[in-house]
Amino acid sequence: MIQLLDYDFMRRALMAAVFTGLAAPAIGTFLVQRRLALLGDGLGHVALTGVALGLVTGVAPILTAVVVAVLGAVLIELLRMYGRTSGDVALAMLFYGGIAGGILLANLADERATSLNGYLFGSITTVSDSDLRLVAILAVVVIALAIGLSPQLFAVCQDEEHARVSGVPVRAYSILIAVLAAVTITVAMRTVGLLLVSALMIVPVAASQQLTRSFRTTHLAAMVIGLLAALGGVVTSYEINTQPGPTIVMIALAVFGLAALVAAAARRVRAHRRTAEIS
Amino acid sequence: MTTPLKARGVTVSLDGRPVLRGVDLDVAAGEFVALLGANGSGKSTLVRAAIGLVPMSAGSVELFGTPLAHFKDRTRLGYVPQRSRAVAGVPATVQEVVMSGRLSHRRFFGRRSRADTVAVAAAIERVGLAGRTRSSLSDLSGGQQQRVLIARALASEAELLVMDEPTAGVDHDNQESLAELLGGLVHDGASVLLVAHELGPLRPLIDRAVVVRDGSIAYHGPVDDLIGEDHAHVHTHDAIPSLPVGLTGEGVWR
Ligand SMILES: Nc1ncnc2c1ncn2[C@@H]1O[C@H](COP(=O)(O)OP(=O)(O)OP(=O)(O)O)[C@@H](O)[C@H]1O
Ligand SMILES: [Mg+2]
C-alpha cells in the first residue's frame, strides 16, 4: 500500500477513485428512487458520441463528452415531459443513437478502436493532472448539489405531483438530476469506463438499501460503499493485475451480494423471534 | 377573507376527449365541500385542474384570490393525491415523507427549522402513526400508507386541504379520528375539498355536496338531500331543476 503511493499515476488513480466513488452513488440514489436506473447507461452511450467528437476535432474528449452528455440529458427529460414518448422508449433511443453516433464518428476520424477503448472500459492509471483537476471540480459540484438540494430532489423523485403542488419547480429539478447524472458519467468515464459507469451509480444504492430504512441513510451508505468499492477496486486491480473498471464493479456487486445475504438472515432471525414470542 | 378556491368554467380535455365541460366550483373559507360522482366522472380531474396539475383548455381558477398561474403562496395549500405511488425505488421513512410536506415552508438550500420538526411530529401523531415514525413506508399496510399521505398534507398547515379519496382503504376507526381531526381544522378556519365515494364518519362535517356527472355538475347542495348512507337519491326541491338521470338507484358513488 505504502509502496503503491510512491507512484504518481497511482496517487492520481486513487484520487480519481475517491471522487468517482462518492459522486456516482450521490446522484445515482435519486435515479433509483425515480426508477430511472438505466438513465446512466443511456447517457453513457451518448457520452461515447461526445468522446468520439473530441477525438475527431482534437478537443479534450472529457470536455466534449460532458457537453454532449448534458445535451442528451436535457433532451431525454424534454422528451419525457412534452413528447408522447415514455421514459423507457426515450432511453432506448439514447442507447442506439449514442453508440451508433460514437462509432460512426470514430470511423470518420479513422481512429483505431484502442483510443475509444480507454473510454469504454476506463483507464484510470493514465489519468493526467489536468484530467484529475476537471474530475475533482465536477465531482465536488455533483456531490454538493446532490446533498445540498436533497430535500427538494427527494420530494421530486418521491412524488412528482405532490412536489409540484408544494411549489417545487419540478421540471427544473428533473433536468438538474439528468444533467448531474450526465456530469457524473464524464467524471467516472476514466475510472470505470462508459460501459460500466452506470453500475457505480446504481449498485452501491442497491447494496445499501438492503440494510436501511430511511432515504438519508441509504444515500450516505451508498456513497460510502461507492467509495470503498472504487478504492478497493483500484488497489486490487494493481495487486492482481486486472483492469480497474471491471474490478471496481465486481467489488460493488460483491458488497451487494453480502448485504442481501445479511438482510435475508436478519429477516429470518426477526421472523423466528416473533414466532417464538407468539408461541 | 378571500375565497380559498374559485373555479369558473373549467374545461379539460385529455387525449382529445372532453373530460370537464365548463365546471364552476367554489370553496369558501371554513367550508367543507364533498365532491361526489361515479368512477370516471371527472372528480380527480377537477381537483387536479384546480391546483394546477392538469392544464385547462378554458376557464379560470383563483386560489385565495390569486389566479392559479400566479399563485406562489404554496404553504396555504395541502394535497392528498388519489392512490399515490407512495413507495418509490429507495426506502424512505414515514418521517421523511411527511417532512416533504413542509417543503413549501423552506427556503432554497434552507435547513429544516424547529417548526418543521414539530409540525411533522404533530401531523404523524394526528394520523395515529406516532409509533411508526421511523418505519420504512414499504413496511406499512396500504391504509397506513394512505394515512402517511394525509399526514404529509397536514404537515404543511395549509388553509385549503384538497383530498382525493383520502379515506380509501382506511379502516372505520381511523376514518373517525380523521373526521374528528378535520372537524377541528375546519372549526379553526381551514377549508376542505374532499373527493369521496363513501362519506362514512365524515358525513356530518360536510357543508355542501357537489355531484359530478360526465364532466358537469349534476347537483350541489346540502348533503342531507342525498338520502341514504351509501347509495344516493338526490332530492331536488329547489335550485337544481331536474333529477340527474342515473343518480338514483344503486350506489352511483359506491
Ligand atoms: N391521463 C389521462 N389521460 C386520458 N384520459 C384520462 C386521464 N386521466 C383520466 N382520464 C379520463 O378522464 C375521465 C375522468 O377521470 P377522473 O380520474 O377525473 O375520474 P374520477 O371521477 O376521479 O374517477 P374515480 O372515482 O375512479 O377516481 C375518465 O373518463 C378517464 O378515462
Ligand atoms: Mg379519482
Coordinates of C-alpha atoms and ligand atoms in Angstrom, one line a residue:
Chain A
M1 CA 0.0 0.0 0.0
I2 CA 2.7 2.4 1.0
Q3 CA 4.8 1.5 -2.0
L4 CA 1.7 1.9 -4.1
L5 CA 1.5 5.5 -3.2
D6 CA 5.1 6.1 -4.4
Y7 CA 3.8 6.1 -8.0
D8 CA 2.4 9.4 -9.2
F9 CA 0.0 7.6 -11.6
M10 CA -1.3 5.5 -8.7
R11 CA -1.9 8.5 -6.5
R12 CA -3.8 10.2 -9.3
A13 CA -5.8 7.0 -9.8
L14 CA -6.7 6.7 -6.2
M15 CA -7.8 10.4 -6.1
A16 CA -9.9 9.8 -9.2
A17 CA -11.4 6.8 -7.5
V18 CA -12.4 8.8 -4.4
F19 CA -14.2 11.4 -6.4
T20 CA -15.9 8.9 -8.6
G21 CA -16.9 6.6 -5.8
L22 CA -18.6 9.4 -3.9
A23 CA -20.2 11.3 -6.8
A24 CA -21.7 8.3 -8.7
P25 CA -24.0 7.0 -5.9
A26 CA -24.7 10.5 -4.6
I27 CA -26.7 11.2 -7.8
G28 CA -27.5 7.5 -8.5
T29 CA -29.7 7.3 -5.4
F30 CA -32.1 9.8 -7.0
L31 CA -32.2 7.8 -10.3
V32 CA -33.0 4.6 -8.4
Q33 CA -35.7 6.5 -6.4
R34 CA -37.3 7.7 -9.7
R35 CA -37.0 4.2 -11.1
L36 CA -34.7 5.6 -13.9
A37 CA -31.8 3.3 -13.0
L38 CA -30.9 2.8 -16.7
L39 CA -30.7 6.5 -17.4
G40 CA -27.0 6.4 -16.5
D41 CA -26.4 3.7 -19.1
G42 CA -28.3 5.7 -21.8
L43 CA -26.2 8.8 -21.0
G44 CA -23.0 6.8 -21.0
H45 CA -23.8 5.7 -24.6
V46 CA -24.4 9.3 -25.5
A47 CA -21.2 10.4 -23.9
L48 CA -19.4 8.0 -26.2
T49 CA -20.5 10.1 -29.1
G50 CA -19.1 13.1 -27.2
V51 CA -15.7 11.3 -26.8
A52 CA -15.6 10.4 -30.5
L53 CA -16.4 14.1 -31.3
G54 CA -13.4 15.1 -29.2
L55 CA -11.2 12.6 -31.0
V56 CA -12.4 13.9 -34.4
T57 CA -12.0 17.6 -33.5
G58 CA -8.9 17.4 -31.4
V59 CA -10.7 18.9 -28.3
A60 CA -10.2 17.1 -25.0
P61 CA -12.6 14.2 -25.1
I62 CA -13.6 14.7 -21.5
L63 CA -14.9 18.2 -22.3
T64 CA -16.8 17.2 -25.4
A65 CA -18.2 14.2 -23.5
V66 CA -19.6 16.5 -20.8
V67 CA -21.2 18.8 -23.3
V68 CA -22.8 16.1 -25.4
A69 CA -24.0 14.0 -22.4
V70 CA -25.6 17.1 -20.8
L71 CA -27.4 17.9 -24.1
G72 CA -28.5 14.3 -24.2
A73 CA -29.8 14.5 -20.6
V74 CA -31.8 17.7 -21.3
L75 CA -33.2 16.1 -24.5
I76 CA -34.4 13.0 -22.7
E77 CA -36.1 15.0 -20.0
L78 CA -37.8 17.2 -22.6
L79 CA -38.9 14.1 -24.4
R80 CA -40.3 12.7 -21.2
M81 CA -42.1 15.9 -20.4
Y82 CA -43.5 17.1 -23.6
G83 CA -43.3 14.3 -26.1
R84 CA -45.6 11.3 -26.3
T85 CA -42.6 9.1 -25.6
S86 CA -42.4 7.1 -22.4
G87 CA -39.3 7.2 -20.3
D88 CA -38.0 3.8 -21.3
V89 CA -38.5 4.3 -25.0
A90 CA -36.7 7.6 -24.9
L91 CA -33.9 5.9 -23.1
A92 CA -33.7 3.1 -25.7
M93 CA -33.3 5.7 -28.4
L94 CA -30.5 7.3 -26.5
F95 CA -28.7 4.0 -26.3
Y96 CA -28.8 3.4 -30.0
G97 CA -28.2 6.9 -31.1
G98 CA -25.2 7.2 -28.7
I99 CA -23.5 4.0 -29.8
A100 CA -24.1 4.5 -33.5
G101 CA -23.0 8.1 -33.4
G102 CA -19.9 7.3 -31.4
I103 CA -18.7 4.6 -33.7
L104 CA -19.6 6.5 -36.9
L105 CA -17.6 9.5 -35.7
A106 CA -14.7 7.4 -34.7
N107 CA -14.7 5.8 -38.1
L108 CA -14.7 9.2 -39.7
A109 CA -11.7 10.2 -37.6
D110 CA -10.0 7.0 -38.7
E111 CA -9.2 6.4 -35.0
R112 CA -8.1 2.9 -34.2
A113 CA -10.5 1.2 -31.7
T114 CA -7.9 1.4 -29.0
S115 CA -8.4 5.2 -28.4
L116 CA -12.1 4.6 -27.8
N117 CA -11.3 1.6 -25.6
G118 CA -9.8 3.7 -22.9
Y119 CA -13.1 5.4 -22.5
L120 CA -15.3 2.4 -22.9
F121 CA -13.5 0.4 -20.2
G122 CA -11.7 3.1 -18.3
S123 CA -8.0 3.7 -18.0
I124 CA -7.6 5.1 -14.5
T125 CA -3.9 4.7 -14.5
T126 CA -3.5 7.1 -17.4
V127 CA -5.4 9.9 -15.7
S128 CA -3.4 13.1 -16.2
D129 CA -3.1 16.0 -13.8
S130 CA -5.5 18.2 -15.8
D131 CA -8.0 15.3 -16.1
L132 CA -7.8 14.9 -12.4
R133 CA -8.5 18.6 -11.8
L134 CA -11.6 18.5 -14.0
V135 CA -12.8 15.3 -12.4
A136 CA -12.4 16.8 -8.9
I137 CA -14.2 20.0 -9.8
L138 CA -17.1 18.2 -11.5
A139 CA -17.4 15.7 -8.7
V140 CA -17.5 18.3 -5.9
V141 CA -20.2 20.2 -7.8
V142 CA -22.3 17.0 -8.1
I143 CA -21.8 15.9 -4.5
A144 CA -22.6 19.4 -3.2
L145 CA -25.8 19.7 -5.2
A146 CA -26.9 16.2 -4.5
I147 CA -26.6 16.6 -0.8
G148 CA -27.5 20.3 -0.5
L149 CA -30.7 20.0 -2.5
S150 CA -31.6 16.6 -1.3
P151 CA -34.9 17.7 0.4
Q152 CA -36.1 19.1 -3.0
L153 CA -34.7 16.2 -5.1
F154 CA -36.2 13.7 -2.6
A155 CA -39.6 15.3 -2.9
V156 CA -39.5 15.4 -6.7
C157 CA -38.4 11.8 -7.0
Q158 CA -40.8 10.5 -4.3
D159 CA -44.0 12.1 -5.7
E160 CA -43.6 14.5 -8.6
E161 CA -47.2 15.8 -8.4
H162 CA -47.2 16.5 -4.8
A163 CA -43.9 18.3 -5.2
R164 CA -45.4 20.5 -7.9
V165 CA -48.4 21.4 -5.7
S166 CA -45.9 22.4 -3.0
G167 CA -44.4 24.9 -5.4
V168 CA -41.2 22.9 -6.2
P169 CA -40.1 23.7 -9.8
V170 CA -40.3 20.0 -10.8
R171 CA -39.2 20.5 -14.4
A172 CA -36.1 22.4 -13.4
Y173 CA -35.2 19.7 -10.8
S174 CA -35.8 16.8 -13.2
I175 CA -33.5 18.4 -15.7
L176 CA -31.0 19.1 -12.9
I177 CA -31.0 15.4 -12.0
A178 CA -30.4 14.3 -15.5
V179 CA -27.6 16.9 -16.0
L180 CA -25.9 15.8 -12.8
A181 CA -26.1 12.2 -14.0
A182 CA -24.5 13.3 -17.3
V183 CA -21.7 15.1 -15.5
T184 CA -21.1 12.2 -13.2
I185 CA -20.8 9.9 -16.2
T186 CA -18.0 12.0 -17.5
V187 CA -16.4 12.1 -14.1
A188 CA -16.5 8.3 -13.9
M189 CA -15.6 7.7 -17.6
R190 CA -11.9 7.4 -16.9
T191 CA -12.3 5.4 -13.8
V192 CA -14.8 2.6 -14.7
G193 CA -15.4 3.4 -18.4
L194 CA -18.6 4.3 -20.1
L195 CA -19.9 0.7 -20.3
L196 CA -19.8 0.3 -16.6
V197 CA -20.4 3.9 -15.4
S198 CA -23.9 3.2 -14.5
A199 CA -23.0 0.3 -12.3
L200 CA -21.2 2.5 -9.9
M201 CA -24.3 4.8 -9.8
I202 CA -26.7 2.0 -9.1
V203 CA -25.1 -1.0 -7.5
P204 CA -23.9 0.8 -4.3
V205 CA -27.5 2.1 -3.9
A206 CA -29.0 -1.3 -4.4
A207 CA -26.5 -2.7 -1.8
S208 CA -27.1 0.0 0.8
Q209 CA -30.9 -0.2 0.6
Q210 CA -30.8 -3.9 1.6
L211 CA -29.9 -2.8 5.1
T212 CA -31.5 0.6 5.5
R213 CA -35.0 2.0 6.2
S214 CA -34.5 5.7 5.6
F215 CA -33.6 7.7 2.5
R216 CA -30.9 9.6 4.2
T217 CA -29.0 6.6 5.5
T218 CA -29.4 4.9 2.1
H219 CA -28.0 7.9 0.4
L220 CA -25.0 8.2 2.7
A221 CA -24.3 4.5 3.0
A222 CA -24.4 4.2 -0.8
M223 CA -21.7 6.9 -1.1
V224 CA -19.6 5.0 1.5
I225 CA -20.0 1.8 -0.4
G226 CA -19.2 3.5 -3.7
L227 CA -16.0 5.0 -2.2
L228 CA -14.8 1.7 -0.7
A229 CA -15.6 -0.2 -4.0
A230 CA -13.7 2.4 -6.1
L231 CA -10.6 2.5 -3.8
G232 CA -10.7 -1.3 -3.2
G233 CA -11.0 -1.9 -7.0
V234 CA -8.0 0.3 -7.9
V235 CA -5.8 -1.3 -5.3
T236 CA -6.9 -4.9 -6.1
S237 CA -6.5 -4.3 -9.8
Y238 CA -3.0 -3.2 -9.2
E239 CA -2.2 -6.2 -7.0
I240 CA -3.7 -8.9 -9.2
N241 CA -3.1 -7.0 -12.5
T242 CA -6.6 -6.7 -13.8
Q243 CA -8.5 -3.7 -15.4
P244 CA -9.6 -1.3 -12.7
G245 CA -13.1 -0.6 -14.1
P246 CA -14.5 -4.2 -14.0
T247 CA -12.7 -4.8 -10.8
I248 CA -14.4 -1.9 -9.1
V249 CA -17.8 -3.0 -10.3
M250 CA -17.2 -6.6 -9.2
I251 CA -16.3 -5.4 -5.7
A252 CA -19.5 -3.3 -5.6
L253 CA -21.5 -6.3 -6.7
A254 CA -19.9 -8.5 -4.1
V255 CA -20.9 -5.9 -1.4
F256 CA -24.4 -6.0 -2.8
G257 CA -24.4 -9.8 -2.5
L258 CA -23.2 -9.7 1.0
A259 CA -25.7 -7.0 2.0
A260 CA -28.5 -9.1 0.5
L261 CA -27.4 -12.1 2.5
V262 CA -27.2 -10.2 5.7
A263 CA -30.6 -8.7 5.1
A264 CA -32.2 -12.0 4.4
A265 CA -30.5 -13.5 7.6
A266 CA -31.8 -10.6 9.7
R267 CA -35.3 -11.1 8.4
R268 CA -35.2 -14.7 9.2
V269 CA -33.9 -14.1 12.7
R270 CA -36.6 -11.5 13.3
A271 CA -39.4 -13.7 12.0
H272 CA -38.1 -16.6 14.2
R273 CA -38.1 -14.4 17.2
R274 CA -41.6 -13.2 16.5
T275 CA -43.0 -16.8 16.2
A276 CA -41.1 -17.7 19.3
E277 CA -42.8 -14.8 21.2
I278 CA -46.2 -15.8 20.0
S279 CA -45.9 -19.5 20.9
Chain B
M1 CA -61.3 36.9 3.9
T2 CA -60.6 35.8 0.3
T3 CA -62.3 32.7 -1.1
P4 CA -59.8 29.8 -1.0
L5 CA -61.0 28.3 -4.2
K6 CA -63.0 29.8 -7.0
A7 CA -63.2 27.9 -10.3
R8 CA -65.2 29.2 -13.3
G9 CA -65.9 27.3 -16.5
V10 CA -63.2 24.8 -16.0
T11 CA -62.9 22.8 -19.2
V12 CA -60.4 20.0 -19.7
S13 CA -59.7 17.6 -22.5
L14 CA -57.5 14.6 -22.0
D15 CA -56.3 12.7 -25.1
G16 CA -58.7 14.9 -27.2
R17 CA -61.7 13.6 -25.2
P18 CA -63.6 16.2 -23.2
V19 CA -63.4 15.3 -19.5
L20 CA -64.7 18.5 -17.9
R21 CA -67.2 20.8 -19.6
G22 CA -67.3 24.3 -18.0
V23 CA -67.4 23.4 -14.3
D24 CA -67.9 26.0 -11.6
L25 CA -66.7 25.2 -8.1
D26 CA -66.3 27.3 -5.0
V27 CA -64.9 26.5 -1.6
A28 CA -65.5 29.3 0.9
A29 CA -63.3 29.9 3.9
G30 CA -64.1 27.4 6.7
E31 CA -66.2 25.4 4.3
F32 CA -66.1 21.6 3.9
V33 CA -67.1 20.6 0.4
A34 CA -67.5 17.0 -0.7
L35 CA -67.1 16.1 -4.4
L36 CA -69.1 13.0 -5.3
G37 CA -69.7 11.1 -8.5
A38 CA -69.2 7.8 -10.3
N39 CA -65.9 6.4 -11.4
G40 CA -64.6 8.3 -14.4
S41 CA -67.0 11.2 -13.9
G42 CA -64.1 13.7 -13.6
K43 CA -63.7 14.4 -9.9
S44 CA -60.0 13.8 -9.8
T45 CA -59.5 15.8 -13.0
L46 CA -61.5 18.7 -11.4
V47 CA -59.4 18.9 -8.3
R48 CA -56.2 18.4 -10.2
A49 CA -57.1 21.2 -12.6
A50 CA -58.0 23.4 -9.6
I51 CA -54.5 23.0 -8.2
G52 CA -52.6 23.3 -11.5
L53 CA -51.7 19.6 -12.1
V54 CA -53.9 19.4 -15.3
P55 CA -53.9 22.1 -17.9
M56 CA -57.3 23.6 -18.7
S57 CA -58.4 24.4 -22.2
A58 CA -60.8 27.0 -21.0
G59 CA -61.9 28.5 -17.7
S60 CA -60.2 30.1 -14.7
V61 CA -59.1 29.2 -11.2
E62 CA -58.3 31.5 -8.4
L63 CA -56.7 30.3 -5.2
F64 CA -57.1 32.8 -2.3
G65 CA -58.0 35.5 -4.8
T66 CA -54.9 34.9 -6.9
P67 CA -55.1 33.5 -10.5
L68 CA -53.6 29.9 -10.4
A69 CA -50.7 30.8 -12.7
H70 CA -49.5 33.5 -10.3
F71 CA -50.3 31.6 -7.1
K72 CA -47.0 31.4 -5.2
D73 CA -48.1 31.0 -1.6
R74 CA -47.9 27.3 -1.6
T75 CA -47.9 26.9 2.1
R76 CA -51.6 27.6 2.1
L77 CA -52.4 24.5 0.0
G78 CA -52.3 20.9 1.1
Y79 CA -52.9 18.0 -1.3
V80 CA -53.6 14.3 -0.8
P81 CA -53.4 12.5 -4.2
Q82 CA -55.6 9.6 -5.1
R83 CA -53.8 6.2 -5.0
S84 CA -50.4 7.8 -5.0
R85 CA -47.4 5.7 -5.8
A86 CA -46.2 6.3 -2.2
V87 CA -43.4 3.8 -2.3
A88 CA -40.5 4.8 -4.5
G89 CA -37.4 3.0 -5.6
V90 CA -35.4 3.8 -2.5
P91 CA -36.7 3.3 1.1
A92 CA -38.0 6.3 2.9
T93 CA -39.3 6.6 6.5
V94 CA -42.7 8.0 7.5
Q95 CA -40.9 11.0 8.9
E96 CA -39.0 11.7 5.7
V97 CA -42.2 11.5 3.5
V98 CA -44.2 13.7 5.9
M99 CA -41.3 16.2 6.0
S100 CA -41.6 16.7 2.3
G101 CA -45.0 18.2 3.1
R102 CA -43.1 21.1 4.7
L103 CA -41.1 21.9 1.6
S104 CA -43.2 25.0 0.8
H105 CA -42.1 26.5 4.1
R106 CA -38.4 26.1 3.3
R107 CA -36.0 28.3 1.5
F108 CA -33.8 27.1 -1.3
F109 CA -30.9 25.2 0.4
G110 CA -32.6 26.0 3.7
R111 CA -32.2 23.7 6.7
R112 CA -35.2 22.3 8.4
S113 CA -36.3 24.5 11.2
R114 CA -37.6 23.6 14.6
A115 CA -41.1 24.5 13.4
D116 CA -40.8 21.9 10.6
T117 CA -39.8 19.1 13.0
V118 CA -42.6 20.0 15.4
A119 CA -45.3 20.2 12.6
V120 CA -44.2 16.9 11.2
A121 CA -44.3 15.1 14.5
A122 CA -47.7 16.6 15.2
A123 CA -49.0 15.5 11.8
I124 CA -47.8 11.9 12.3
E125 CA -49.3 11.8 15.7
R126 CA -52.6 13.1 14.4
V127 CA -53.0 10.2 11.9
G128 CA -52.1 7.8 14.7
L129 CA -48.7 6.7 13.4
A130 CA -46.6 8.1 16.2
G131 CA -45.2 4.7 16.9
R132 CA -44.1 4.2 13.3
T133 CA -42.2 7.5 12.6
R134 CA -39.0 5.7 11.7
S135 CA -40.6 2.8 9.9
S136 CA -40.0 2.5 6.2
L137 CA -43.0 3.3 4.1
S138 CA -42.9 -0.1 2.4
D139 CA -43.3 -1.8 5.7
L140 CA -46.7 -0.2 6.3
S141 CA -50.1 -1.5 5.1
G142 CA -52.0 0.2 2.3
G143 CA -54.3 2.1 4.7
Q144 CA -51.3 3.2 6.9
Q145 CA -49.5 4.5 3.8
Q146 CA -52.7 6.4 2.9
R147 CA -52.6 8.0 6.4
V148 CA -48.9 8.9 5.8
L149 CA -50.0 10.9 2.8
I150 CA -52.8 12.6 4.8
A151 CA -50.1 13.5 7.4
R152 CA -47.9 14.9 4.6
A153 CA -50.8 17.2 3.6
L154 CA -51.5 18.2 7.3
A155 CA -47.8 19.0 7.9
S156 CA -48.0 21.9 5.6
E157 CA -50.5 23.5 8.0
A158 CA -52.5 24.6 4.9
E159 CA -55.6 26.7 4.9
L160 CA -57.1 24.7 2.0
L161 CA -56.9 20.9 2.1
V162 CA -57.6 19.2 -1.2
M163 CA -58.0 15.5 -0.6
D164 CA -58.7 12.9 -3.3
E165 CA -60.3 9.9 -1.7
P166 CA -58.2 10.1 1.4
T167 CA -60.2 7.5 3.2
A168 CA -59.9 4.8 0.6
G169 CA -58.6 1.7 2.3
V170 CA -58.6 3.4 5.8
D171 CA -60.5 1.5 8.5
H172 CA -63.6 2.8 10.3
D173 CA -61.8 3.8 13.5
N174 CA -59.2 5.7 11.6
Q175 CA -61.8 7.4 9.5
E176 CA -63.5 8.5 12.7
S177 CA -60.3 10.0 14.0
L178 CA -59.7 11.7 10.6
A179 CA -63.2 13.1 10.8
E180 CA -62.6 14.5 14.3
L181 CA -59.3 16.0 13.1
L182 CA -60.7 17.6 10.0
G183 CA -63.7 18.9 12.1
G184 CA -61.2 20.6 14.3
L185 CA -59.3 22.1 11.4
V186 CA -62.4 23.4 9.8
H187 CA -63.5 24.9 13.1
D188 CA -60.2 26.8 13.2
G189 CA -61.0 28.2 9.8
A190 CA -59.4 25.8 7.3
S191 CA -61.3 24.7 4.2
V192 CA -61.6 21.2 2.8
L193 CA -62.3 19.9 -0.6
L194 CA -62.8 16.2 -0.4
V195 CA -63.4 13.6 -3.0
A196 CA -65.1 10.5 -1.7
H197 CA -67.2 7.6 -2.6
E198 CA -68.4 6.8 0.8
L199 CA -68.7 9.6 3.3
G200 CA -68.9 7.4 6.4
P201 CA -68.0 9.3 9.5
L202 CA -67.1 12.4 7.5
R203 CA -70.8 12.9 6.6
P204 CA -71.8 15.2 9.5
L205 CA -68.9 17.6 8.7
I206 CA -69.9 18.3 5.2
D207 CA -71.4 21.7 4.5
R208 CA -72.1 21.2 0.8
A209 CA -72.0 18.2 -1.6
V210 CA -71.2 18.6 -5.3
V211 CA -72.0 15.8 -7.6
V212 CA -70.0 15.5 -10.8
R213 CA -71.5 13.5 -13.7
D214 CA -69.9 13.2 -17.1
G215 CA -67.8 16.2 -16.6
S216 CA -70.5 18.6 -15.4
I217 CA -72.0 19.4 -12.1
A218 CA -75.2 17.4 -11.6
Y219 CA -76.1 18.6 -8.2
H220 CA -74.9 20.9 -5.5
G221 CA -76.5 21.5 -2.2
P222 CA -76.8 20.1 1.3
V223 CA -75.6 16.6 1.8
D224 CA -78.8 15.7 3.6
D225 CA -80.7 15.8 0.3
L226 CA -78.6 12.9 -0.7
I227 CA -80.6 10.2 1.1
G228 CA -79.0 7.1 2.4
E229 CA -75.6 6.4 3.7
D230 CA -74.0 4.9 0.6
H231 CA -76.4 4.9 -2.3
A232 CA -77.7 8.1 -3.4
H233 CA -81.1 9.5 -4.1
V234 CA -80.9 13.1 -5.0
H235 CA -83.9 15.1 -3.8
T236 CA -84.1 18.3 -5.7
H237 CA -86.7 20.6 -4.5
D238 CA -85.2 23.9 -5.3
A239 CA -82.2 25.3 -7.2
I240 CA -81.4 22.3 -9.4
P241 CA -84.1 21.6 -11.9
S242 CA -84.1 18.0 -12.9
L243 CA -83.0 14.9 -11.3
P244 CA -79.9 13.8 -13.0
V245 CA -80.6 10.5 -14.8
G246 CA -78.7 7.6 -13.4
L247 CA -78.2 9.2 -10.0
T248 CA -81.0 7.2 -8.5
G249 CA -80.9 3.5 -7.9
E250 CA -77.9 1.6 -6.8
G251 CA -74.8 3.2 -5.4
V252 CA -73.6 5.6 -8.0
W253 CA -70.7 6.6 -5.9
R254 CA -70.0 3.4 -4.3
Ligands
LIG1 N1 -54.2 10.8 -18.0 C1 -55.4 10.6 -18.6 N2 -55.4 10.5 -20.0 C2 -56.6 10.4 -20.6 N3 -57.8 10.3 -20.1 C3 -57.8 10.4 -18.7 C4 -56.6 10.5 -17.9 N4 -57.0 10.6 -16.7 C5 -58.3 10.4 -16.6 N5 -58.8 10.3 -17.9 C6 -60.2 10.2 -18.2 O1 -60.9 11.3 -17.6 C7 -62.2 10.8 -17.1 C8 -62.3 11.3 -15.7 O2 -61.3 10.7 -14.9 P1 -61.1 11.1 -13.3 O3 -59.8 10.4 -12.9 O4 -61.2 12.5 -13.2 O5 -62.4 10.3 -12.7 P2 -62.8 10.2 -11.2 O6 -64.1 10.9 -11.1 O7 -61.8 10.8 -10.3 O8 -63.0 8.7 -11.0 P3 -62.6 7.7 -9.8 O9 -63.8 7.7 -8.9 O10 -62.4 6.4 -10.4 O11 -61.4 8.2 -9.1 C9 -62.2 9.3 -17.2 O12 -63.1 9.0 -18.2 C10 -60.8 8.9 -17.7 O13 -60.9 8.0 -18.6
MG2 MG -60.5 9.9 -8.9

